Amino acid sequence: MSINAIVAENISKRYRIGLKEQMYDSLAGALVSWIKYPLSNYNRLRKLSKFDENGHAEDIIWALKDISFEVPEGEVLGIIGRNGAGKSTLLKILSRITDPTTGVIKIKNKISSLLEVGTGFHPELTGRENIYLNGTIIGMSKKEIDKKFDAIVDFSGVEKFIDTPIKRYSTGMKVRLAFAVAAHIEPEILIIDEVLAVGDIEFQKKCLGKMESVAKQGRTVLFVSHNMDTVLSLCNRTILLEDGKILLDGDTKSVIQEYREKFVSVQKHINIRDRTDREGSGIIKAVDFKILNGQGNPVKFLESGEDYIFDLQYENYSNQKLNNVAVSIDLYDERNVRVLLFRTSFTNSNIVLHENKGFVRCIVKDLPLANGHYTFSIYIIRAEVEVLDWIKDAYSIYVSGGDYFGTGNQGIPENCKILHRADWMTS
Amino acid sequence: MSPAERNITIIKPKTGWQIIDWKELKEYRDMFFFLVWRDIKARYAQSVLGVGWAIIQPVFSMIVFTIVFGNLAKIDSDGAPYAIFSFTALVPWTFFAGSLTASSNSLNDMISKIYFPRVVLPVATVLSKGVDFCISLIVLFGLLIWFQVVPTFWIVLLPVLIIILMVTAIGFGLWLSAMSVQYRDIRYGLNFGVQLLMYAAPVVYPASLIPEQYRLYYALNPMVGVIEGFRSSILGTNPMPWDLIIIGTVSSCIILLSGALYFKRREKFFADVI
């Protein structure tokens, strides 16, 4: 008897994206095509499910190509990848919505998947009826739902309206009810798509909390997410998909680092010299910004607790030295809240800008930021009155991992933005 | 097989013609029940007459047919009052027609969201139409009292006829739902196709009008045996048409079996082509 909950061997999936519309450049051509329309339509529609080996290959795509992996019982496996990498197709195959074109998957015990909540909800039915309908669709028995009914209603927070048709519900209420049902299935193997965490921020937290608790109950979980920090905190092992293939399969932290280096950081290096969406008099122009590590080499992501140099190159068009210039580098989190600000005027260290060009370096020791994605804005002002140059979203980078507290514990989950050491006392 | 091996699900490309997985269907019986319930409840929600619509449709058809075919065209009704002659046929026919239209629409985008035995959808849709059928059956017995018609002994056969009717409706439902996933024409065409089909069954006329040499071919349509069986057992206009019923039973079983096989064969493409 194997201890693997899931064994997937050489899974491939091919889709026909066909159904290309043909264009006609003359009325006569269009007329002829109208007459032939039923026939050609029939052929096109029929082809959707037919794949003859010598047929046209241009409208066939391989959404997955030779995927093999194993998931031991009790493991929480993360699946990451860019849009279109094949994550959804893999989930659909594992949850038996669609068959693989080739390959075999062996799954031990009962598997449930949550790719969408509220499947089968009918607006005319009451909340109560929809709980039963949706619950049985996602694989619970009526008896099971009877038992969990109160917990489901409680989780959803719509007790008062449970016997009202859900068409009278607000969107938020519907979503909460739908997630509440989903949160109460208890299969041995669970497939979750993280986009399920929906609703207002408070409810999202509740959803994520529920997913975390499921993941930590020792069940086998396949977790698909775009949020690297959640993956980092939930999964020991992660698979990175790209172009329908497994690019990496291993320890979550290293896979995520690789992913960020490959896909995230590269596209964010915008050339700020050419930016036109800037404000200020323009006699000073920030032309380049990069972040260097302690050894002076550019980095692609940051780690908490490390030392960095923020390197700002400028050009001066005023033909003279400028005194009493304040430079400010502001850091915003994903919700666009300014969480950290490095400003020369705080420490009375306003600077002098050279004629022509030069650089300003801000040396940050012991970076106190927690994991997350941060956006930088650059603000240069003279004598606290004249804005010289101001670029919002000048730069962005991920903070990922690092050992701020020196405990050897990698990766503070995204519970906060600012880290600071503290001593604890008891009495 | 050891108990551990029995729990293993194997997912692989499906090939060939596979028969229904009854064990799995049993696991989903609760879902089946709630789907039927959803269809029934949703159909009559927020309407003033509610279930009354199940009566109105066949009753008004009966009135129109009685005027047009009974009084104006003077079509033979085997001696029974034309109103009850046509209503006896309209009860199974309305169910059959409604089942076809509804089941051809039954495979919705739910199938691309989650796994369950797909066959549950069209079958639940057909069964939910059974409620309307029962109501109109009650109306039929009300009419019998009104017209003072005493059913024959063969009324004991009515449940058998109803089973043939269900088998036919589910068989066609499987064919049509599986086809309409890929070809929407089925849905559009069925609306008027069902109206035309009514003339291929003895709804407005008696089967006795069909020339003797075509009678057995005519009986290939299972609805012929069902409708004429209804009339003979309830109205006693003719002796039980055993030939029509037996041929109809065989052909309805063939329709169901082939429908189930076709459905099973096509279902792996549903999520990809819908």
mmCIF file of C-alpha atoms in Angstrom, chain B residues 99-196:
data_model
loop_
_atom_site.group_PDB
_atom_site.id
_atom_site.type_symbol
_atom_site.label_atom_id
_atom_site.label_comp_id
_atom_site.label_asym_id
_atom_site.label_seq_id
_atom_site.Cartn_x
_atom_site.Cartn_y
_atom_site.Cartn_z
ATOM 1 C CA SER B 99 -39.393 16.905 -20.686
ATOM 2 C CA LEU B 100 -37.708 17.154 -24.066
ATOM 3 C CA THR B 101 -37.487 20.936 -24.022
ATOM 4 C CA ALA B 102 -36.357 21.112 -20.416
ATOM 5 C CA SER B 103 -33.797 18.327 -20.561
ATOM 6 C CA SER B 104 -32.181 19.716 -23.706
ATOM 7 C CA ASN B 105 -31.430 22.819 -21.611
ATOM 8 C CA SER B 106 -30.443 20.928 -18.504
ATOM 9 C CA LEU B 107 -26.666 20.812 -18.920
ATOM 10 C CA ASN B 108 -25.663 24.253 -17.708
ATOM 11 C CA ASP B 109 -22.289 25.687 -16.779
ATOM 12 C CA MET B 110 -22.381 23.846 -13.468
ATOM 13 C CA ILE B 111 -20.606 21.011 -15.253
ATOM 14 C CA SER B 112 -17.498 23.121 -15.761
ATOM 15 C CA LYS B 113 -17.310 24.007 -12.072
ATOM 16 C CA ILE B 114 -17.521 20.747 -10.225
ATOM 17 C CA TYR B 115 -17.651 17.024 -10.708
ATOM 18 C CA PHE B 116 -20.781 14.960 -10.268
ATOM 19 C CA PRO B 117 -22.322 12.267 -12.449
ATOM 20 C CA ARG B 118 -23.530 14.400 -15.345
ATOM 21 C CA VAL B 119 -26.418 12.094 -16.043
ATOM 22 C CA VAL B 120 -28.086 13.400 -12.892
ATOM 23 C CA LEU B 121 -28.971 16.695 -14.574
ATOM 24 C CA PRO B 122 -31.203 15.588 -17.484
ATOM 25 C CA VAL B 123 -32.811 12.809 -15.454
ATOM 26 C CA ALA B 124 -33.637 15.140 -12.549
ATOM 27 C CA THR B 125 -35.125 17.603 -15.019
ATOM 28 C CA VAL B 126 -37.409 14.964 -16.514
ATOM 29 C CA LEU B 127 -38.500 13.734 -13.098
ATOM 30 C CA SER B 128 -39.287 17.253 -11.924
ATOM 31 C CA LYS B 129 -41.785 17.429 -14.786
ATOM 32 C CA GLY B 130 -43.454 14.446 -13.154
ATOM 33 C CA VAL B 131 -45.134 16.774 -10.659
ATOM 34 C CA ASP B 132 -46.975 18.567 -13.443
ATOM 35 C CA PHE B 133 -47.855 15.187 -14.864
ATOM 36 C CA CYS B 134 -49.407 14.013 -11.594
ATOM 37 C CA ILE B 135 -51.447 17.187 -11.291
ATOM 38 C CA SER B 136 -52.823 16.893 -14.798
ATOM 39 C CA LEU B 137 -53.563 13.222 -14.134
ATOM 40 C CA ILE B 138 -55.736 14.321 -11.210
ATOM 41 C CA VAL B 139 -57.492 16.794 -13.497
ATOM 42 C CA LEU B 140 -58.061 13.940 -15.944
ATOM 43 C CA PHE B 141 -59.845 11.914 -13.278
ATOM 44 C CA GLY B 142 -61.916 14.991 -12.405
ATOM 45 C CA LEU B 143 -62.960 15.181 -16.047
ATOM 46 C CA LEU B 144 -63.865 11.484 -16.043
ATOM 47 C CA ILE B 145 -66.287 12.162 -13.223
ATOM 48 C CA TRP B 146 -67.655 15.210 -15.068
ATOM 49 C CA PHE B 147 -68.211 13.245 -18.269
ATOM 50 C CA GLN B 148 -69.374 10.204 -16.276
ATOM 51 C CA VAL B 149 -66.863 7.906 -17.927
ATOM 52 C CA VAL B 150 -66.031 4.731 -16.019
ATOM 53 C CA PRO B 151 -62.439 3.522 -16.572
ATOM 54 C CA THR B 152 -61.962 -0.065 -17.739
ATOM 55 C CA PHE B 153 -60.345 -2.866 -15.797
ATOM 56 C CA TRP B 154 -57.128 -2.225 -17.709
ATOM 57 C CA ILE B 155 -56.546 0.940 -15.692
ATOM 58 C CA VAL B 156 -54.343 -1.312 -13.551
ATOM 59 C CA LEU B 157 -51.923 -1.132 -16.470
ATOM 60 C CA LEU B 158 -51.603 2.648 -16.176
ATOM 61 C CA PRO B 159 -48.444 2.508 -13.998
ATOM 62 C CA VAL B 160 -46.752 0.351 -16.633
ATOM 63 C CA LEU B 161 -47.674 2.851 -19.327
ATOM 64 C CA ILE B 162 -46.307 5.661 -17.159
ATOM 65 C CA ILE B 163 -43.026 3.767 -16.783
ATOM 66 C CA ILE B 164 -42.755 3.411 -20.559
ATOM 67 C CA LEU B 165 -43.484 7.126 -20.820
ATOM 68 C CA MET B 166 -40.705 7.958 -18.325
ATOM 69 C CA VAL B 167 -38.246 5.647 -20.038
ATOM 70 C CA THR B 168 -38.968 7.300 -23.374
ATOM 71 C CA ALA B 169 -38.699 10.814 -21.960
ATOM 72 C CA ILE B 170 -35.419 10.072 -20.165
ATOM 73 C CA GLY B 171 -34.010 8.302 -23.218
ATOM 74 C CA PHE B 172 -34.744 11.261 -25.493
ATOM 75 C CA GLY B 173 -33.596 13.626 -22.734
ATOM 76 C CA LEU B 174 -30.183 11.946 -22.625
ATOM 77 C CA TRP B 175 -29.794 12.122 -26.397
ATOM 78 C CA LEU B 176 -30.910 15.730 -26.664
ATOM 79 C CA SER B 177 -28.995 17.088 -23.665
ATOM 80 C CA ALA B 178 -25.743 15.484 -24.777
ATOM 81 C CA MET B 179 -26.180 16.806 -28.305
ATOM 82 C CA SER B 180 -27.240 20.308 -27.330
ATOM 83 C CA VAL B 181 -24.069 20.905 -25.306
ATOM 84 C CA GLN B 182 -22.137 21.069 -28.547
ATOM 85 C CA TYR B 183 -24.889 22.014 -30.984
ATOM 86 C CA ARG B 184 -27.134 24.785 -29.761
ATOM 87 C CA ASP B 185 -29.414 24.188 -32.742
ATOM 88 C CA ILE B 186 -31.008 21.387 -30.778
ATOM 89 C CA ARG B 187 -32.355 23.882 -28.275
ATOM 90 C CA TYR B 188 -33.648 26.305 -30.886
ATOM 91 C CA GLY B 189 -35.090 23.635 -33.120
ATOM 92 C CA LEU B 190 -36.775 21.706 -30.375
ATOM 93 C CA ASN B 191 -39.286 24.425 -29.549
ATOM 94 C CA PHE B 192 -41.138 24.047 -32.797
ATOM 95 C CA GLY B 193 -39.950 20.521 -33.424
ATOM 96 C CA VAL B 194 -41.970 19.371 -30.445
ATOM 97 C CA GLN B 195 -45.066 21.044 -31.906
ATOM 98 C CA LEU B 196 -44.591 19.189 -35.167
#
